[in-house]
Each structure stands twice: as C-alpha cells, then as structure tokens.
PDB file of C-alpha atoms in Angstrom:
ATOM      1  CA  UNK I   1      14.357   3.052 -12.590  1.00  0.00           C
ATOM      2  CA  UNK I   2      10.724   3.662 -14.142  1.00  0.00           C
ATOM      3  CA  UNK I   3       7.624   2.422 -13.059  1.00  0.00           C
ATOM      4  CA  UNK I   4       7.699  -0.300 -16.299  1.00  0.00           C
ATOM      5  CA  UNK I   5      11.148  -1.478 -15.208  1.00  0.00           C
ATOM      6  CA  UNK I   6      10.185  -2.048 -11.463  1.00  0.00           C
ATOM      7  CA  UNK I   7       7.738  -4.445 -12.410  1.00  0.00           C
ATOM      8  CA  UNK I   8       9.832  -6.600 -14.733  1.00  0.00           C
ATOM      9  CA  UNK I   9      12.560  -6.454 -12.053  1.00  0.00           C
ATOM     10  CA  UNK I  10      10.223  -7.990  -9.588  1.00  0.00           C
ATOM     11  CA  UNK I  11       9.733 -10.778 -11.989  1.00  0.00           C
ATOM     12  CA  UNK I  12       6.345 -11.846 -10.446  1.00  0.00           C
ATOM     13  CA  UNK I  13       4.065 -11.483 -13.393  1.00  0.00           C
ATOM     14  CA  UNK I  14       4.934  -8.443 -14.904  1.00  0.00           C
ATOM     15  CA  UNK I  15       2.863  -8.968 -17.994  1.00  0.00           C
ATOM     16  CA  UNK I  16      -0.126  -9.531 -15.968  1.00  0.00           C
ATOM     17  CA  UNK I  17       0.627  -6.552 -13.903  1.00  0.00           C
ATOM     18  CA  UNK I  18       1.880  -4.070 -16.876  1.00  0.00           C
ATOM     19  CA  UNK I  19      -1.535  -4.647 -18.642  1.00  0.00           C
ATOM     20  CA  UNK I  20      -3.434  -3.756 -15.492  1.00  0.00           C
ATOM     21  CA  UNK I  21      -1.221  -0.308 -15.070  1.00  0.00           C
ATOM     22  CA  UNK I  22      -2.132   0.087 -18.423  1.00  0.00           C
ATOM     23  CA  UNK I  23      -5.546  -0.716 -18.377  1.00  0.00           C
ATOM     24  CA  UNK I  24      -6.328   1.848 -15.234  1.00  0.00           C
ATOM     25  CA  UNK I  25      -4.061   4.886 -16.169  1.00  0.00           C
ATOM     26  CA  UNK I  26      -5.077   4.432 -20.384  1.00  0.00           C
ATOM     27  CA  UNK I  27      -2.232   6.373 -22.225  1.00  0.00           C
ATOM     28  CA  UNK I  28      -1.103   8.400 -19.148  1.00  0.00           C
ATOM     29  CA  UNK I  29       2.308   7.429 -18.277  1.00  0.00           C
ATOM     30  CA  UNK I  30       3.133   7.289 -14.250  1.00  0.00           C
ATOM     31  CA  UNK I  31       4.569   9.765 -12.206  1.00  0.00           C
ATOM     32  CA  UNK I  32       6.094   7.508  -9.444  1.00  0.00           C
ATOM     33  CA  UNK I  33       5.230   4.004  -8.151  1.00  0.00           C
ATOM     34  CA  UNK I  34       6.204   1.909  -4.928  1.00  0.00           C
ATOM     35  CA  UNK I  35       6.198  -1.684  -6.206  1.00  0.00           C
ATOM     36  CA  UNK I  36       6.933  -4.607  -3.469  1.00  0.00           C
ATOM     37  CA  UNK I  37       7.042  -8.457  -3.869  1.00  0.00           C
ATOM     38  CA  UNK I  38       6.409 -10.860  -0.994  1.00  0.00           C
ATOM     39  CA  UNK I  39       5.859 -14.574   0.601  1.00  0.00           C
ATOM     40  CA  UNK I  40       3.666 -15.191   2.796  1.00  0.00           C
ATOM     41  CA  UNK I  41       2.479 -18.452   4.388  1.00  0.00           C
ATOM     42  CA  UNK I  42      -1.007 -19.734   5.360  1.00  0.00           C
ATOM     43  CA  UNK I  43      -2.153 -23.533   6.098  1.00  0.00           C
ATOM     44  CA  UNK I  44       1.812 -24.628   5.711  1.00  0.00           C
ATOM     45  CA  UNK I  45       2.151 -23.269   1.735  1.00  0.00           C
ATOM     46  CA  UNK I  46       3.882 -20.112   1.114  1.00  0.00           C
ATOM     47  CA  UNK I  47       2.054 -17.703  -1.351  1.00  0.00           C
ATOM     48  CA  UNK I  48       3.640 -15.123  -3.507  1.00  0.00           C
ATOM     49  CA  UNK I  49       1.835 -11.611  -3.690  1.00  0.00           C
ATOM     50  CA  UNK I  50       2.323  -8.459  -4.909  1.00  0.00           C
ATOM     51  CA  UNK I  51       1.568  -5.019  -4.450  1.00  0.00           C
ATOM     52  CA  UNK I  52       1.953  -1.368  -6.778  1.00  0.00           C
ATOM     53  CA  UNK I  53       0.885   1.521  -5.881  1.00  0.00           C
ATOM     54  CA  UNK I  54       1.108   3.615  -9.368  1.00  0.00           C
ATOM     55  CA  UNK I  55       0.792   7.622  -8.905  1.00  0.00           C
ATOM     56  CA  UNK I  56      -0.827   9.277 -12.444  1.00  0.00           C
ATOM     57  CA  UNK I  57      -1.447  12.970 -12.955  1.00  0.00           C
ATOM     58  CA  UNK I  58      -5.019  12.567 -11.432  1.00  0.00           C
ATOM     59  CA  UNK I  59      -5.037   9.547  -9.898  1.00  0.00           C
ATOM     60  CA  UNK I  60      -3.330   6.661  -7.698  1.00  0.00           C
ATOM     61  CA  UNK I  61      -3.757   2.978  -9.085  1.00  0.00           C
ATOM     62  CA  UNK I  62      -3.140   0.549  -6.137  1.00  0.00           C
ATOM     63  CA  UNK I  63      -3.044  -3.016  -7.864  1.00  0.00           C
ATOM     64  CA  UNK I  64      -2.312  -6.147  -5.834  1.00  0.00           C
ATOM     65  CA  UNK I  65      -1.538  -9.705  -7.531  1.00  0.00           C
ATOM     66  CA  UNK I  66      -2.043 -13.067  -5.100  1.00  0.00           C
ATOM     67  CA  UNK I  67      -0.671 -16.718  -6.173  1.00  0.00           C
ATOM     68  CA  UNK I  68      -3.566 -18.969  -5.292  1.00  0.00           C
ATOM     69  CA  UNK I  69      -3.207 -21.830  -4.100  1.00  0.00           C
ATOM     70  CA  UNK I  70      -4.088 -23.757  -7.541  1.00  0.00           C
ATOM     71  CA  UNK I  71      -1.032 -22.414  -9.140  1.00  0.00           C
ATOM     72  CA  UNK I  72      -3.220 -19.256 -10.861  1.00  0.00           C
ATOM     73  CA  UNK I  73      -3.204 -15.521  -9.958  1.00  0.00           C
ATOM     74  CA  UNK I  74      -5.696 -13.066  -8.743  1.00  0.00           C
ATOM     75  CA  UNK I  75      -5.067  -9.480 -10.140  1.00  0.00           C
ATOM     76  CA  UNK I  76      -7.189  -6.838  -8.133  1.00  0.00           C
ATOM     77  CA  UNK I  77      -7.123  -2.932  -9.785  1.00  0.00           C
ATOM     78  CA  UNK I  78      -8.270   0.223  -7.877  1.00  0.00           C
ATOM     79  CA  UNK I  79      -8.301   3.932  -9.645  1.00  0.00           C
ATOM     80  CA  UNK I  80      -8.994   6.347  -7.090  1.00  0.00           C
ATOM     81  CA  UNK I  81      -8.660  10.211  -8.012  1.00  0.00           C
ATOM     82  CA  UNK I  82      -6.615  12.129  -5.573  1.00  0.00           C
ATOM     83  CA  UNK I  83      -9.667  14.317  -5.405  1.00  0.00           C
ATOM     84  CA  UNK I  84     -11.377  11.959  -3.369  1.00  0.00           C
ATOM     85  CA  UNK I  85      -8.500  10.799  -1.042  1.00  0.00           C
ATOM     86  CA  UNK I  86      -8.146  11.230   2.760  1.00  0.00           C
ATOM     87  CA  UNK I  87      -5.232  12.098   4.506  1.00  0.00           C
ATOM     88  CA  UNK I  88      -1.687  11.025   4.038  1.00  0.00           C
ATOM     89  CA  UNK I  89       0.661   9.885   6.552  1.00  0.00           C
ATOM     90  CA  UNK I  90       4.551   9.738   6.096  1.00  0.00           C
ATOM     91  CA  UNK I  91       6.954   8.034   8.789  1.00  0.00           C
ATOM     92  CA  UNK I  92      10.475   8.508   8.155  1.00  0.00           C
ATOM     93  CA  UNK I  93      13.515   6.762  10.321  1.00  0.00           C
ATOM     94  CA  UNK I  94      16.343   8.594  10.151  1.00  0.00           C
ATOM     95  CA  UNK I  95      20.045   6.256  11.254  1.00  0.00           C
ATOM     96  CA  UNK I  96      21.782  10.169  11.977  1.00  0.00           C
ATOM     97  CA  UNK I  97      18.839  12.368  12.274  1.00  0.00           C
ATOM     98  CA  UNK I  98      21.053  15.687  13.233  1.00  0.00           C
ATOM     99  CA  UNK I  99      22.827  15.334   9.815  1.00  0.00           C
ATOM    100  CA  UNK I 100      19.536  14.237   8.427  1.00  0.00           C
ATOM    101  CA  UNK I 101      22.124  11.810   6.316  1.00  0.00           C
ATOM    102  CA  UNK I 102      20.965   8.689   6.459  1.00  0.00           C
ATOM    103  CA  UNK I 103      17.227   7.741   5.812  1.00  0.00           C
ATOM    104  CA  UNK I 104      16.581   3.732   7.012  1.00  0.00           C
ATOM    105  CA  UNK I 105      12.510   3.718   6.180  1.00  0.00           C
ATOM    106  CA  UNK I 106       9.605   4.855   5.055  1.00  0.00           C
ATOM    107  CA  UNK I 107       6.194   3.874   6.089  1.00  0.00           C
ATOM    108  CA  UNK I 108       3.114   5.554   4.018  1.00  0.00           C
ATOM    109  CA  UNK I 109      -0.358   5.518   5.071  1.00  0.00           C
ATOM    110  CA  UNK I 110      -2.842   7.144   2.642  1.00  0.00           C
ATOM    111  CA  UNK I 111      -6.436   6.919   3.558  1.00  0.00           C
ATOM    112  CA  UNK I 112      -8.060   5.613   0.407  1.00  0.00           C
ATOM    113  CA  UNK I 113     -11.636   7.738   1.341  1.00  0.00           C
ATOM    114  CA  UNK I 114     -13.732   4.855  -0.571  1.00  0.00           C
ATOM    115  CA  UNK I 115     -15.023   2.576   2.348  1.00  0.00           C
ATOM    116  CA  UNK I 116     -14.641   1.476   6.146  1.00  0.00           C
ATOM    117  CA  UNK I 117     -14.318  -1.551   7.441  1.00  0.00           C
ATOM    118  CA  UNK I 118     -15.521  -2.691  11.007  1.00  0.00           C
ATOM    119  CA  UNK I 119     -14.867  -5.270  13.360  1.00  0.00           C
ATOM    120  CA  UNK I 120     -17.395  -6.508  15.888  1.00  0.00           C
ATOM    121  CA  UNK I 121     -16.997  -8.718  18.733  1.00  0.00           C
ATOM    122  CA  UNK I 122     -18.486  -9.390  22.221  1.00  0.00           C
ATOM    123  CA  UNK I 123     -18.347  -6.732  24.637  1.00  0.00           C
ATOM    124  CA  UNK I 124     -16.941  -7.957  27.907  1.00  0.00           C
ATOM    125  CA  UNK I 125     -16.578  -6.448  31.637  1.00  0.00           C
ATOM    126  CA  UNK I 126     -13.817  -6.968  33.801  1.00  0.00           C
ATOM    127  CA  UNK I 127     -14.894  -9.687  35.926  1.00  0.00           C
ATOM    128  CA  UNK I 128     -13.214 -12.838  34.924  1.00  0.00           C
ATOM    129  CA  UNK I 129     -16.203 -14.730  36.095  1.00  0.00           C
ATOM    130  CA  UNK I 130     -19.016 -12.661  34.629  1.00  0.00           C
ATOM    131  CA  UNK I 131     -21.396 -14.691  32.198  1.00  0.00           C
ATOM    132  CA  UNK I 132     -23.656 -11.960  31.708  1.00  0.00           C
ATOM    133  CA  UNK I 133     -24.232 -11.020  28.273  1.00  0.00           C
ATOM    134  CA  UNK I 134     -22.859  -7.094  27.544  1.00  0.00           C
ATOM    135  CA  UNK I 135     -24.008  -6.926  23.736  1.00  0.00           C
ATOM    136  CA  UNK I 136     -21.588  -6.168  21.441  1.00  0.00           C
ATOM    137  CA  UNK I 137     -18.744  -2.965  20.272  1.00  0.00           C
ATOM    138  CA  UNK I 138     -17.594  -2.127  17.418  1.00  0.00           C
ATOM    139  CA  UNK I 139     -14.915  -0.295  16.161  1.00  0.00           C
ATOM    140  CA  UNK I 140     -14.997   1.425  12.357  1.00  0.00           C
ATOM    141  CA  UNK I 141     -11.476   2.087  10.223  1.00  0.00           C
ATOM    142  CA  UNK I 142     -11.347   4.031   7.396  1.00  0.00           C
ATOM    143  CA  UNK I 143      -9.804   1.462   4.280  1.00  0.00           C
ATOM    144  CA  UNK I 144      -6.504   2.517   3.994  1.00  0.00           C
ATOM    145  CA  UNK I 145      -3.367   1.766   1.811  1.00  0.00           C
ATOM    146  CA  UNK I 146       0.172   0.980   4.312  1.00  0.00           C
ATOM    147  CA  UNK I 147       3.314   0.647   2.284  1.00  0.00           C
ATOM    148  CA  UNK I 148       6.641   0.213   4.530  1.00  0.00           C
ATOM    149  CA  UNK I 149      10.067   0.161   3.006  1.00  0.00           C
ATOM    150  CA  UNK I 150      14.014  -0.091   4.957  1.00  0.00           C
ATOM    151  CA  UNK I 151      16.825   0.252   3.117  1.00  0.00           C
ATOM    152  CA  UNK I 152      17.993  -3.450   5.068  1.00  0.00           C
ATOM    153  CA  UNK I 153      15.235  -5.213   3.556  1.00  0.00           C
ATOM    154  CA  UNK I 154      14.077  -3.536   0.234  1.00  0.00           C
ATOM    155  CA  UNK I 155      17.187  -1.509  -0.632  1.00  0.00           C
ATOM    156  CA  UNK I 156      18.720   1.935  -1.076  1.00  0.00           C
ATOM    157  CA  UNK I 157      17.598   2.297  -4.605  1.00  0.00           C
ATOM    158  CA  UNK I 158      13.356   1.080  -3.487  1.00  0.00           C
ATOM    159  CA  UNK I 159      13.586   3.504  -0.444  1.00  0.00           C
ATOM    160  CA  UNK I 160      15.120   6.392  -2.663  1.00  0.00           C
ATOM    161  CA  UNK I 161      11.752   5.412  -4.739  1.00  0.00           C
ATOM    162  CA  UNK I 162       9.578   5.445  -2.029  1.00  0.00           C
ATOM    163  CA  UNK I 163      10.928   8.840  -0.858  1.00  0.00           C
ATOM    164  CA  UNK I 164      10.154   9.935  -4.271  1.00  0.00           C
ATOM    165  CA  UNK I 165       6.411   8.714  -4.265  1.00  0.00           C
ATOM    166  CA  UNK I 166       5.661  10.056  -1.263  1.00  0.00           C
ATOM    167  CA  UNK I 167       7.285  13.794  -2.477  1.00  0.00           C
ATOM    168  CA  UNK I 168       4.947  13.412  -5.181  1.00  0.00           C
ATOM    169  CA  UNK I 169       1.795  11.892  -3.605  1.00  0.00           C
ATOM    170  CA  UNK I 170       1.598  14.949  -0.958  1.00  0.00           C
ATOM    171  CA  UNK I 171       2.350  17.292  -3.716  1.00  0.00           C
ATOM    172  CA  UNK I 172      -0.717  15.928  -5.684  1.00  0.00           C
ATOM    173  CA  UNK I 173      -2.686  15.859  -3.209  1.00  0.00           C
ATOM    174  CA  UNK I 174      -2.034  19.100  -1.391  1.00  0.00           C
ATOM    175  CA  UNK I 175      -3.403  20.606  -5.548  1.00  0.00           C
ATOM    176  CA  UNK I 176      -6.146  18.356  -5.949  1.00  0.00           C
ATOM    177  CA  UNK I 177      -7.826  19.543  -2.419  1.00  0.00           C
ATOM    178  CA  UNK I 178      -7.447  23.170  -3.299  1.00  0.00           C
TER     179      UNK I 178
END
C-alpha cells in the first residue's frame, strides 16, 4: 500500500492530510511513510489524532492532525532534511527470535536535531521533613519523534510498513551524514 492510500485508509481527514504531504514534499513523491490513527481522552471527551511520518529523497515530513474539542482540526507540518537529523533508534520484538520468523513490533526513535525541551521542578533532599528550600534541577531532552507499531494492535501489513520505513530511514540517513 502507498503512502496516498494509507491515508485514505485511515479515513481521518485524508484530504486535509494529503494536501499537507503535498504541500511539504512539492512534486517529490514519498519513499515510505508510517501513518497511525488514535483516541485519546482528556477532561471525559475522547479526541481523535493523527500522526505521518512521510520519508522523501531529502527529507522526513512528520505531520500530526488533532480533533479539537469544537469539532475542527489542527494540522501541524514539519520538513526536516535528513542532513540535520540526530540519531536513530530501532527496537524490534521478535515472537521466535532464533528463526528470526516472526517480528511482533517496532518502536522508532529518531532524534529530530531541531530543539530540546526541559523540565524543571523543585529540587528536594531526602528528608521527608525538610522545608528547606534546595533551588531547582533540570533535566534537557533532545525533541524527538517515537513511533511504536505490534502486529496485535496495528497489523501485519502496518508493521511490514514500518519495517520498511525504518530500512529506508537508516539508509538515508547513514548517506546524508557522509
């Protein structure tokens, strides 16, 4: 199945997310794609969301589409070039790993090189009944794309695709750091 056709089978706006594909690669066609579909809930409503992660020639698109809460959508587009990527990460779970027969998941984790987030909070010492004030830590993460996928949940045929994207991402990226 091609990238175009995983996106209509999700059937969560695929208009909305074909014209942002199109929009980031222009007429460059993609290599391989991951696309997944999701609920989640927050505050008691369950939300929709999406997320593709599109690999071109010179570049990965990673676009993700939310369902707000007003019934609209919010379609966020990145374009980085493999260039300027980090490091990629592959996990594979293998049901009879000494035929190397059966692959169950995938999990992908591709350093996106753009930004870091941090989080902040209190530091504390390890007596319970300490008020003193011990200022703050913080802890930096590089902004990174995660993409898991089982055969039990997603499927044979959106693992076999995953496989595939990740064969092609480390190629890519293994020539654009050269």
């Amino acid at each position: 199945m091609n990238t175009w056709e995983r996106i209509d089978r999700t059937g969560f706006y695929p208009g909305l997310v074909s014209a942002a594909l199109r929009r980031a690669l222009g007429a460059a066609e993609p290599v391989a794609s991951i696309c997944q579909a999701d609920a989640a809930f927050d505050r008691g409503s369950m939300f929709r969301h999406l997320t593709l992660a599109a690999l071109g020639e010179s570049v990965l698109v990673f676009i993700h589409v939310d369902e707000l809460e007003d019934g609209s959508a919010a379609v966020s587009t990145t374009t980085h070039p493999l260039a300027q990527l980090g490091s990629l990460a592959v996990m594979e779970v293998w049901s009879d790993p000494a035929e190397r027969a059966q692959l169950a998941e995938l999990t992908l984790t591709l350093d996106l090189g753009a930004m870091r987030r941090s989080e902040i909070e209190p530091a504390r010492c390890e007596d319970p009944d300490c008020m003193a004030d011990h200022g703050y830590s913080a802890t930096s993460f590089p902004d990174d794309l995660t993409i898991r996928v089982s055969r039990a949940a997603d499927g044979e045929a959106e693992l076999e695709a995953a496989y595939a994207f990740a064969e092609a991402l480390s190629q890519r990226l293994g020539n654009a750091h050269d």
